[in-house]
Tab-separated table of C-alpha atoms and ligand atoms in Angstrom:
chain	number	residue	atom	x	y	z
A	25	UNK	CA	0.000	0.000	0.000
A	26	UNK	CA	1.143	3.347	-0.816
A	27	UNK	CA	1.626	6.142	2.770
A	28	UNK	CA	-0.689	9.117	2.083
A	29	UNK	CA	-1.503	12.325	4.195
A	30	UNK	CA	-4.657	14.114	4.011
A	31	UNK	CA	-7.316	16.569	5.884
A	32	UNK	CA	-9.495	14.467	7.642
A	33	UNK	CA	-13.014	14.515	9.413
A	34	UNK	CA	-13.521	11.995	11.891
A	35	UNK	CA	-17.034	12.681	12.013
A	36	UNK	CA	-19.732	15.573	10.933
A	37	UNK	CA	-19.220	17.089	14.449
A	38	UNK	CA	-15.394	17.495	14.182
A	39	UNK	CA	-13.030	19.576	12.501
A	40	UNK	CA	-10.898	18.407	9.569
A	41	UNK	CA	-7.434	17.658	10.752
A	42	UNK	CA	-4.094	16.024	9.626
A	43	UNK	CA	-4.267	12.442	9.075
A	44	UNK	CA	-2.792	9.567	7.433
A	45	UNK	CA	-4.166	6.523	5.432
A	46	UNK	CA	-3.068	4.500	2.339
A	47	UNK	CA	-3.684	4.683	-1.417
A	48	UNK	CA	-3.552	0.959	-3.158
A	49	UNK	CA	-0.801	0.235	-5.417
A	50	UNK	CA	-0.845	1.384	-8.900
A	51	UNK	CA	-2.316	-1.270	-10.966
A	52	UNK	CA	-1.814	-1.888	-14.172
A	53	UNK	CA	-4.226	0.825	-15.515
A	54	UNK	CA	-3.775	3.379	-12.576
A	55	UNK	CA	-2.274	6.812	-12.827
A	56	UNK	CA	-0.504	7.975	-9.657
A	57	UNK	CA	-0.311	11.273	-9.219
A	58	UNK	CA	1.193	14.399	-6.470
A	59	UNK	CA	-1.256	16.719	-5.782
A	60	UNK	CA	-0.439	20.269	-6.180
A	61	UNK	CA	-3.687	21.680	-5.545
A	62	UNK	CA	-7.339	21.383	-4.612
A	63	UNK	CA	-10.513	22.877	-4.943
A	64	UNK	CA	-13.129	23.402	-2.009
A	65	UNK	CA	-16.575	23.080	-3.331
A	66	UNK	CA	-19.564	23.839	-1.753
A	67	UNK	CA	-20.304	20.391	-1.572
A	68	UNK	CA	-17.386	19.438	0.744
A	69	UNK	CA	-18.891	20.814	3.408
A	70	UNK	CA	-22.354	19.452	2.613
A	71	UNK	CA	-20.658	16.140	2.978
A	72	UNK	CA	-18.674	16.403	6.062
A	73	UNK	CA	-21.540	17.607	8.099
A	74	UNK	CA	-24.036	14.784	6.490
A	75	UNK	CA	-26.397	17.421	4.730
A	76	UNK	CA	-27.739	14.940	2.308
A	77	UNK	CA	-27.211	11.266	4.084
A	78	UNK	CA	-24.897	10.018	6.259
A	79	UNK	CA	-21.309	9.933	5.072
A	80	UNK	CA	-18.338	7.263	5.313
A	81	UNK	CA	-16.110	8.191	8.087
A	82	UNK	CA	-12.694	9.451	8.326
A	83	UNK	CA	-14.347	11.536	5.191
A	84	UNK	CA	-10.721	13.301	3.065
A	85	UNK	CA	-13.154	15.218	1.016
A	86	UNK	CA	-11.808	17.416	-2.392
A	87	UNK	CA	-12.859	16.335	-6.035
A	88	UNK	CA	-10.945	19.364	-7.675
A	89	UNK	CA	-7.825	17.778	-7.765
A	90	UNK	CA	-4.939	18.762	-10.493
A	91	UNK	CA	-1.194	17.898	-10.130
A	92	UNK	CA	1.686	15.942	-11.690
A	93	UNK	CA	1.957	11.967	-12.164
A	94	UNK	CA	4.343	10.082	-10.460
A	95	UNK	CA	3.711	6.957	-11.800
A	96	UNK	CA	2.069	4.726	-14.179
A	97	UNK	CA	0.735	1.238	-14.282
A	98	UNK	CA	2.517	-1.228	-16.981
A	99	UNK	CA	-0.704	-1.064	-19.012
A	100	UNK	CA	-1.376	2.406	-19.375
A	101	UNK	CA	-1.334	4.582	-22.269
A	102	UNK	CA	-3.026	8.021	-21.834
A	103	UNK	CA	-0.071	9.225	-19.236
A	104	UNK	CA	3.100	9.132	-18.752
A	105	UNK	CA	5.354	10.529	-15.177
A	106	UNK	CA	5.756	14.352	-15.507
A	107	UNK	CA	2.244	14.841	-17.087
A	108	UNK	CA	-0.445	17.031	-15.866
A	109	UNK	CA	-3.334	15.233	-14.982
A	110	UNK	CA	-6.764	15.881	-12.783
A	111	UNK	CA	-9.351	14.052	-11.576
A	112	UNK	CA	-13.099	15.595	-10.656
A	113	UNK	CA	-16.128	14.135	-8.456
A	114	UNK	CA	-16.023	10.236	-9.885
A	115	UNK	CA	-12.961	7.487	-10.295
A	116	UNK	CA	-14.802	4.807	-11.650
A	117	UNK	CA	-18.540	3.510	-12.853
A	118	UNK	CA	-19.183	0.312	-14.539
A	119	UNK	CA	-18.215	1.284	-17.731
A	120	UNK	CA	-20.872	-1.376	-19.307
A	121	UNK	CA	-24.412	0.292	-18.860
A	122	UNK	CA	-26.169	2.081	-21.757
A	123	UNK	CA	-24.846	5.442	-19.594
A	124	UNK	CA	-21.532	4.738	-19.049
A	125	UNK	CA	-21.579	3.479	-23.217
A	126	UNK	CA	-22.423	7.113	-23.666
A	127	UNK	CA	-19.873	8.712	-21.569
A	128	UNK	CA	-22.518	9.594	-18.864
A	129	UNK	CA	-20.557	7.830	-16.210
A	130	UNK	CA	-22.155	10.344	-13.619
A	131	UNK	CA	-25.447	8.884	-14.643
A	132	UNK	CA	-23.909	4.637	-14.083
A	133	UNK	CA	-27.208	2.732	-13.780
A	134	UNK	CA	-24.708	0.343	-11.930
A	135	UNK	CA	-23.599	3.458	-9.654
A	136	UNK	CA	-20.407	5.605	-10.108
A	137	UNK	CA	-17.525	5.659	-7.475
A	138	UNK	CA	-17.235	8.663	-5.918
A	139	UNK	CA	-13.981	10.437	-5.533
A	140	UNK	CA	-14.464	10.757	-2.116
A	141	UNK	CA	-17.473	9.597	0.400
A	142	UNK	CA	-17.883	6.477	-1.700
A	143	UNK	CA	-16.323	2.718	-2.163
A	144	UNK	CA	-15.052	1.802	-4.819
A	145	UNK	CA	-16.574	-1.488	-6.919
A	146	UNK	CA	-15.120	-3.972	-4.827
A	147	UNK	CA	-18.482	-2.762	-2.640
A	148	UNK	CA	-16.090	-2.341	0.870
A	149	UNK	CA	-13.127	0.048	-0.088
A	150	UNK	CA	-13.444	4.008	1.124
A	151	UNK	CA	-12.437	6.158	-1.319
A	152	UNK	CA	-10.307	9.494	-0.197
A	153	UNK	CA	-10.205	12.784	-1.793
A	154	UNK	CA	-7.895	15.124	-3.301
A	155	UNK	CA	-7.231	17.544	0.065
A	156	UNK	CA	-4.227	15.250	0.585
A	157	UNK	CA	-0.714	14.747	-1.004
A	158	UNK	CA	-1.149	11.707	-3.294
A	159	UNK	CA	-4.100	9.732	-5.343
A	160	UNK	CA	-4.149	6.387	-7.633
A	161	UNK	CA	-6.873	6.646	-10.063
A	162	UNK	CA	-7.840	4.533	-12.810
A	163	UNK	CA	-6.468	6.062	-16.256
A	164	UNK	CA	-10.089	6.303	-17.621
A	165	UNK	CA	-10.875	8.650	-14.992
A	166	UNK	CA	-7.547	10.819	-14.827
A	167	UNK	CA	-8.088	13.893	-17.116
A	168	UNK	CA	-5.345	16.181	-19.151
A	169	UNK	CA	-4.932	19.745	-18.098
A	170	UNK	CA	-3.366	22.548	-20.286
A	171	UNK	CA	0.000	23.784	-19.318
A	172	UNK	CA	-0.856	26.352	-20.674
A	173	UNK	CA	-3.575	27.563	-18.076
A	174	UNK	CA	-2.380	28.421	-14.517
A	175	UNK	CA	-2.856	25.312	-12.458
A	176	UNK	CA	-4.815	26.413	-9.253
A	177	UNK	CA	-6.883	28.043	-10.634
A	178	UNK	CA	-7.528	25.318	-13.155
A	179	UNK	CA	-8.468	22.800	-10.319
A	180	UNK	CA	-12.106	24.350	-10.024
A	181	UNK	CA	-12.953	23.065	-13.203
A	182	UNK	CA	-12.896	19.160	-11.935
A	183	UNK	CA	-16.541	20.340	-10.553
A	184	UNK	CA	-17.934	23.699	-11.009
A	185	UNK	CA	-16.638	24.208	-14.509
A	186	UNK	CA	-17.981	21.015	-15.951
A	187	UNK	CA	-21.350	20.931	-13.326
A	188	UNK	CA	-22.320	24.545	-15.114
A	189	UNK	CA	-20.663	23.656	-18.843
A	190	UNK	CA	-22.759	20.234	-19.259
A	191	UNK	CA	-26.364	21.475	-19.128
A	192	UNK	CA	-25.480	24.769	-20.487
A	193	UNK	CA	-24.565	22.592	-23.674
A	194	UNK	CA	-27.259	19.914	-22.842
A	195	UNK	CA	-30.189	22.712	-23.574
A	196	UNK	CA	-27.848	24.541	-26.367
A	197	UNK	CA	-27.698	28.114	-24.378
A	198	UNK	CA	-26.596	30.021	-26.607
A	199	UNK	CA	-26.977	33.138	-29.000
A	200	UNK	CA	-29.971	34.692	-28.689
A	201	UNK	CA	-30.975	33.214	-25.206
A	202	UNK	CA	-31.355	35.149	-21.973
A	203	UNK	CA	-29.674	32.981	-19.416
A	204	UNK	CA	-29.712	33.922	-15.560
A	205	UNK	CA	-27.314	32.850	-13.020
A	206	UNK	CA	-28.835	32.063	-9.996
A	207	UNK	CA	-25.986	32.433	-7.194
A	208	UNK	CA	-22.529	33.808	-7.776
A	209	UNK	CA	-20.338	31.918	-6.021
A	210	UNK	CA	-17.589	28.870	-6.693
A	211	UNK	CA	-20.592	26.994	-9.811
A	212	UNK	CA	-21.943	30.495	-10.991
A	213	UNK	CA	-18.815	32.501	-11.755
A	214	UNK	CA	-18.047	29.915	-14.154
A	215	UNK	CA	-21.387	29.896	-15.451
A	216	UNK	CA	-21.061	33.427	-16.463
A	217	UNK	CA	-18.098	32.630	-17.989
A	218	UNK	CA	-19.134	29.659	-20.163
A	219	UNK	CA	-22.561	31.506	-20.676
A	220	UNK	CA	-20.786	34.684	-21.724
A	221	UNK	CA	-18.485	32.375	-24.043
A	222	UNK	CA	-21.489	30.471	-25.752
A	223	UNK	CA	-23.350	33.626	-26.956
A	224	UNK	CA	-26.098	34.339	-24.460
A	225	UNK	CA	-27.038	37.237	-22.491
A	226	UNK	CA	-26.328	36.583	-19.406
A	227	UNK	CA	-27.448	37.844	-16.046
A	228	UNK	CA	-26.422	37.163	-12.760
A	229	UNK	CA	-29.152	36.884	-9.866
A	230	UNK	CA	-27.849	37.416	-6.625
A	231	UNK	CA	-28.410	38.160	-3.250
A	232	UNK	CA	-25.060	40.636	-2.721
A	233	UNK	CA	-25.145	43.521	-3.925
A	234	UNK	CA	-21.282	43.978	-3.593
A	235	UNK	CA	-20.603	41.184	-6.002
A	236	UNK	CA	-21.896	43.756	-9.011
A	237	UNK	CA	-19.181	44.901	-10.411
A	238	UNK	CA	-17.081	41.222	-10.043
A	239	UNK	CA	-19.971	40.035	-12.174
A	240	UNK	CA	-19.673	43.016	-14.805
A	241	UNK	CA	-15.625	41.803	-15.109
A	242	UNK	CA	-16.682	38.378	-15.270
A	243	UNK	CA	-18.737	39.405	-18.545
A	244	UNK	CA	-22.396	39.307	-17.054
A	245	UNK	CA	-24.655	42.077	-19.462
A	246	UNK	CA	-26.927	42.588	-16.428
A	247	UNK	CA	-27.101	42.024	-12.404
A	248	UNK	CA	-30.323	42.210	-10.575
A	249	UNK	CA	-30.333	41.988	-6.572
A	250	UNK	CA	-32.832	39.333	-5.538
A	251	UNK	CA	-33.655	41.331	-2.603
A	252	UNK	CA	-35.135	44.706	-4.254
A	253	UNK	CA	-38.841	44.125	-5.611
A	254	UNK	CA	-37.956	47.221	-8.046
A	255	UNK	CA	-34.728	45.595	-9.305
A	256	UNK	CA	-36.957	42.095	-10.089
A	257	UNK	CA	-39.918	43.810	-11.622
A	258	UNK	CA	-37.513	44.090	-14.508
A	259	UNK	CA	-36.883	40.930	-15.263
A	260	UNK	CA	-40.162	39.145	-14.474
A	261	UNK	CA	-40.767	36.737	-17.051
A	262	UNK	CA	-37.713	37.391	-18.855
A	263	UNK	CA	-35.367	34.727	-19.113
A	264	UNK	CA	-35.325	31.572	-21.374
A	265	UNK	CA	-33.398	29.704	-18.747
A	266	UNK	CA	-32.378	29.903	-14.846
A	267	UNK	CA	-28.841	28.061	-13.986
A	268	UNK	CA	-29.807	27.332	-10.322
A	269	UNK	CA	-26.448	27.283	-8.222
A	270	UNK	CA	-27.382	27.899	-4.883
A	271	UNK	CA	-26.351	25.668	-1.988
A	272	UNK	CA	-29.445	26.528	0.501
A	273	UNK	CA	-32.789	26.738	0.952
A	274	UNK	CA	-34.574	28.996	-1.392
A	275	UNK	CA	-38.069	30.106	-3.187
A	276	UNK	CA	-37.925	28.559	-5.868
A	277	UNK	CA	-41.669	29.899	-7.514
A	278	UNK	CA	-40.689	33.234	-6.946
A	279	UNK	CA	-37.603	32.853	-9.446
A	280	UNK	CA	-39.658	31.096	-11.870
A	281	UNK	CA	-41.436	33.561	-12.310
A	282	UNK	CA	-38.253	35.229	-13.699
A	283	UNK	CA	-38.793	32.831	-16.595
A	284	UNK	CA	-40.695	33.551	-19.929
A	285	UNK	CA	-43.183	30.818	-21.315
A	286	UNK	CA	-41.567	27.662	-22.060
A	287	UNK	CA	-38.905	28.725	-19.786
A	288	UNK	CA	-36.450	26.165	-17.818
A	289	UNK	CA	-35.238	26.359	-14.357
A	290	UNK	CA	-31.897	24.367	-14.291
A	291	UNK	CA	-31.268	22.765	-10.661
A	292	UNK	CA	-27.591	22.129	-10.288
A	293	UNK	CA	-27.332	23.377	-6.777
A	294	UNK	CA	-28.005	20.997	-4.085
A	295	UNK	CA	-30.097	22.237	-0.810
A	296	UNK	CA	-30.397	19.954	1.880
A	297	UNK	CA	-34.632	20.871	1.683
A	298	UNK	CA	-36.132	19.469	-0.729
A	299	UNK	CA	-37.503	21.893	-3.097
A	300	UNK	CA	-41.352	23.209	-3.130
A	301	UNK	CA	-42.725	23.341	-6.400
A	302	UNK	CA	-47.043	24.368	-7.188
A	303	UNK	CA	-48.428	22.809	-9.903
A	304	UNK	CA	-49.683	26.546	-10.861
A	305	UNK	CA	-45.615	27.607	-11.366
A	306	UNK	CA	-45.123	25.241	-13.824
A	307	UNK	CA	-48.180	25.016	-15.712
A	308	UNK	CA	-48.669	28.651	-16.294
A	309	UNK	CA	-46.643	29.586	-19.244
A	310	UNK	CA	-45.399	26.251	-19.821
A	311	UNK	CA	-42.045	26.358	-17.336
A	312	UNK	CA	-39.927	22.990	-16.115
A	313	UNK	CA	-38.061	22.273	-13.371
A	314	UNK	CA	-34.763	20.214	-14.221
A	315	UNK	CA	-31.683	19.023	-13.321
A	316	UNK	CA	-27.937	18.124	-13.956
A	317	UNK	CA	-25.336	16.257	-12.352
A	318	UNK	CA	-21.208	16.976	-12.962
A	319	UNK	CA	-20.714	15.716	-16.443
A	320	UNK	CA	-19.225	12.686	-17.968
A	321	UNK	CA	-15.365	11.821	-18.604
A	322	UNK	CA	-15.441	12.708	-22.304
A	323	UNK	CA	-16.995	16.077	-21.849
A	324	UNK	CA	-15.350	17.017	-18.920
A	325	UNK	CA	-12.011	16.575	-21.384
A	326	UNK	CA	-13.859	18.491	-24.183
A	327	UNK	CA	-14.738	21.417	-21.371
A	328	UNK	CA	-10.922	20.994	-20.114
A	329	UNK	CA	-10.135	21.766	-23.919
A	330	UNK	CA	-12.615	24.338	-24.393
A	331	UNK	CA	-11.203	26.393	-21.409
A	332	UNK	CA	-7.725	25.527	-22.938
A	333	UNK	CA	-8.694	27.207	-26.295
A	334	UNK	CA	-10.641	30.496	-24.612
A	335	UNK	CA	-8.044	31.052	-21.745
A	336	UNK	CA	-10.942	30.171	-19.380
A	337	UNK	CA	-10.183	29.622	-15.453
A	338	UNK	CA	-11.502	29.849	-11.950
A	339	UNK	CA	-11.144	33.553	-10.229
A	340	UNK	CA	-9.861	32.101	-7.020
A	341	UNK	CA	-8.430	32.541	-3.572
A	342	UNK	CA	-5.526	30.266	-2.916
A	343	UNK	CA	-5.283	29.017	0.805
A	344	UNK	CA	-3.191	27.503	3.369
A	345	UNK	CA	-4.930	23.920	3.999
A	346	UNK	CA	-4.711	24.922	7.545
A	347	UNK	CA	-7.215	27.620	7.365
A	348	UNK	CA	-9.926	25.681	5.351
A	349	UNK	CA	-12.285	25.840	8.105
A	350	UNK	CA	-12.573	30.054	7.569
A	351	UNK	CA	-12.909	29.099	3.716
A	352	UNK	CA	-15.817	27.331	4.951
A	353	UNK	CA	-16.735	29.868	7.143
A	354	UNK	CA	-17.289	32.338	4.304
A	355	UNK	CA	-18.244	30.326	1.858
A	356	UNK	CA	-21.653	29.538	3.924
A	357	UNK	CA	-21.466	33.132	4.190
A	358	UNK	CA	-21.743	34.231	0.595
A	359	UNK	CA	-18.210	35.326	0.652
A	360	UNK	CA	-16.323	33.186	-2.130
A	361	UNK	CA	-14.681	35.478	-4.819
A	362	UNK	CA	-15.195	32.510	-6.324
A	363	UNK	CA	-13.280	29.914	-5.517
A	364	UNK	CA	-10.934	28.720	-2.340
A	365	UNK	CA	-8.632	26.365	-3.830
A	366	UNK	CA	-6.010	24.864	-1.534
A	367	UNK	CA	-1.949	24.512	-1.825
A	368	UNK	CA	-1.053	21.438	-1.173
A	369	UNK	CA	2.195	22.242	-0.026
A	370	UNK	CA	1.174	23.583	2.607
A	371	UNK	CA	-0.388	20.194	4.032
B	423	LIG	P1	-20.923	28.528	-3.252
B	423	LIG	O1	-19.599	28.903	-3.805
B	423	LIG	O2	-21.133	28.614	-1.789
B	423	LIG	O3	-22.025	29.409	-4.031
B	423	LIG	C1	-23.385	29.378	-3.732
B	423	LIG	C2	-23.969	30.781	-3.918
B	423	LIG	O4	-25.392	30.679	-3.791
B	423	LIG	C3	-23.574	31.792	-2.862
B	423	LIG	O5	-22.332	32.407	-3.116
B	423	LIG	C4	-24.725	32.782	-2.931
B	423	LIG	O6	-24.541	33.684	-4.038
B	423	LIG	C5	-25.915	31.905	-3.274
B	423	LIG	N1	-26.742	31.596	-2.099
B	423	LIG	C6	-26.373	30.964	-0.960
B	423	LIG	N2	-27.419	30.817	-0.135
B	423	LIG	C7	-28.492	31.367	-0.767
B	423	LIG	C8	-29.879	31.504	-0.452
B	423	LIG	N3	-30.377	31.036	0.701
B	423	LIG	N4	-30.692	32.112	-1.356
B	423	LIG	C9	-30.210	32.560	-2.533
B	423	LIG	N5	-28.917	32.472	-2.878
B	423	LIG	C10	-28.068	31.875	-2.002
B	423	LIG	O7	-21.287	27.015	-3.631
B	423	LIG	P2	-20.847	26.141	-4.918
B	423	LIG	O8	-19.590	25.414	-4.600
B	423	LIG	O9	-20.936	26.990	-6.119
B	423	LIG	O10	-21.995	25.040	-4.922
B	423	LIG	C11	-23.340	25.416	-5.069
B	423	LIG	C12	-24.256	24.236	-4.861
B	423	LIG	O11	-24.085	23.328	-5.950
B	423	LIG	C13	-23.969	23.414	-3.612
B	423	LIG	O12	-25.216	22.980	-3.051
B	423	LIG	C14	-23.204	22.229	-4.138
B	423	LIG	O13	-23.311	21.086	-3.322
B	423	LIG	C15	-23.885	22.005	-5.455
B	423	LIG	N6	-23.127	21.243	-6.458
B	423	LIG	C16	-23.831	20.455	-7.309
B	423	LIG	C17	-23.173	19.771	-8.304
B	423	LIG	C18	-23.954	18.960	-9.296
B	423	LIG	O14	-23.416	18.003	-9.843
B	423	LIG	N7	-25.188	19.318	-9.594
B	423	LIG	C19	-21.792	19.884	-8.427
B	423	LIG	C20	-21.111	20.730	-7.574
B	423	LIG	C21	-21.777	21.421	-6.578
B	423	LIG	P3	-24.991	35.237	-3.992
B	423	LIG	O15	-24.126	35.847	-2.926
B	423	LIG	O16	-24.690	35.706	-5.357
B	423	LIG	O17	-26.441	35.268	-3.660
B	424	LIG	ZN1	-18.063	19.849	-6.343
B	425	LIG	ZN1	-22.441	2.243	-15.817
């Protein structure tokens, strides 16, 4: 087994703290790689304080991970030591159901492995996340990064770039659409940015005022505070689609009512309340609710290249792992500008 040190929580009532465990060896087909940084996603914290279900304990959470491989297994071909290589929010799936055929290995009707928080196929193994100093992942699930693009702030991209790039291609937002960003934190920053890229009008909804003019530099055409009825009036059945991103309880009629006829509201935010939909929001003017979940290997590569090819990255604020719990601390708060991504050298 292979030594490797991490941020732990022991349970959802403790603090994250140093700890060590072991990585397997590196199969045939596994990449091992150092990480050099980390992302800290909203859903992190979700997870180590059992938001949505009870979680698999010591939890190393992280699924933004980027750094440089180590080694390789005998059979691999993708990677070779000295590459750059990152893994998101899954490291396997069954790679046999009509999903995983179609590179929706998020969607695994056989059920993905989660980078963290899950076990892996064998049905007993934990699997550990990236806010730690080394991780063996199966080749098919290891991703190339640009050298080209600055590496921390390419970490993000494991999970909020492709969570807000997949359904923003799955509907075809594009030219001529009026696209809102609901939240602008860690997912919605870069769904201004991949909005702004794909040709729609985009407008960020928010509940901060002092976030306006970040969104006018991230490319947003409009930003409307939540909170003033005059500022909403304006955009009352306006939009052709609603990227939901945020991470707690909310109204969800009164934004739909944001939307024009035919209009979608795009859940990719998860609340830990479930949400509370009337029949009358959807059925007048013709509105749905949906969702989306991460995105699948090959289009998590194709949004990797994408952001490659536009210069696209995370705005983020790089930390020391030992102050993660204050990252937290805003974060809950509102106050991401927009993403905390950790240095791993500092574990
Ligand atoms: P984040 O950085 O904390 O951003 C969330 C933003 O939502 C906040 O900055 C805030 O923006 C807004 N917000 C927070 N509470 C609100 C409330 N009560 N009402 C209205 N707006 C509120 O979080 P994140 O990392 O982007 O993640 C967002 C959510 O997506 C989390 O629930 C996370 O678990 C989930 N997620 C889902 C997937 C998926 O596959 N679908 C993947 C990754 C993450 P303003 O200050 O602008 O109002
Ligand atoms: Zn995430
Ligand atoms: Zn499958």
């Amino acid at each position: 087994m292979i030594q490797a040190k991490g941020y732990a929580a022991q349970s959802p009532t403790t603090d994250l703290a140093p700890w060590s465990f072991e990585r397997r060896e590196v199969g045939p087909h596994d990449v091992q790689f150092e990480i050099l940084f980390c992302g800290v996603c909203h859903s992190d914290l979700h997870q180590i304080k059992n938001d949505w279900f009870p979680g698999i304990f010591p939890m190393v959470p992280g699924h933004e991970i980027v750094g440089k491989v180590t080694k390789v297994g005998a059979h691999v071909k993708k990677f070779k030591e000295g590459d750059l290589a990152g893994t998101g929010c899954l490291v396997d799936s069954c790679r046999e159901c009509e999903n995983c055929k179609e590179g929706l290995e998020q969607y695994c009707l056989n059920g993905s492995v989660q980078t963290y928080n899950g076990v892996e196929r064998d049905g007993k193994t934990p699997t550990y996340g990236g806010y730690s100093n080394t991780i063996v992942v199966h080749e098919d699930f290891v991703l190339h990064l640009s050298d080209k693009l600055d590496l921390a702030a390419t970490a993000p991209l494991l999970c909020a770039g492709i969570t807000t790039y997949s359904p923003l291609k799955h509907w075809k937002v594009g030219k001529g659409h009026k696209l809102a960003v609901l939240g602008l934190g860690g997912l919605g920053h870069m769904a201004v940015k991949f909005g702004v890229a794909f040709g729609a009008e985009v407008t960020v909804l928010s509940t901060s005022p002092k976030k306006a003019e970040d969104a006018k530099k991230l490319g947003a055409h409009k930003f409307v505070v939540t909170t003033d009825p005059g500022q909403v009036k304006g955009v009352t059945g306006y939009f052709d689609f609603i990227l939901d991103t945020v991470s707690a309880e909310h109204d969800l009629p009164f934004y739909m009512s944001l939307l024009r006829t035919n209009g979608v509201h795009i859940c990719v935010g998860a609340p830990s309340v479930p949400y509370q939909v009337p029949a009358f929001s959807l059925l007048g003017g013709r509105k749905s609710v949906a969702g989306s979940g991460i995105g699948g290997l090959p289009e998590t590569q194709e949004m990797l290249d994408f952001c490659a090819e536009r210069n696209i990255v995370s705005d983020i604020e790089l930390i020391d792992i030992k102050n993660v719990h204050a990252a937290y601390d805003r974060m809950v708060k509102g106050d991401v500008r927009y993403r905390f991504v950790i240095d791993m050298a500092t574990l």
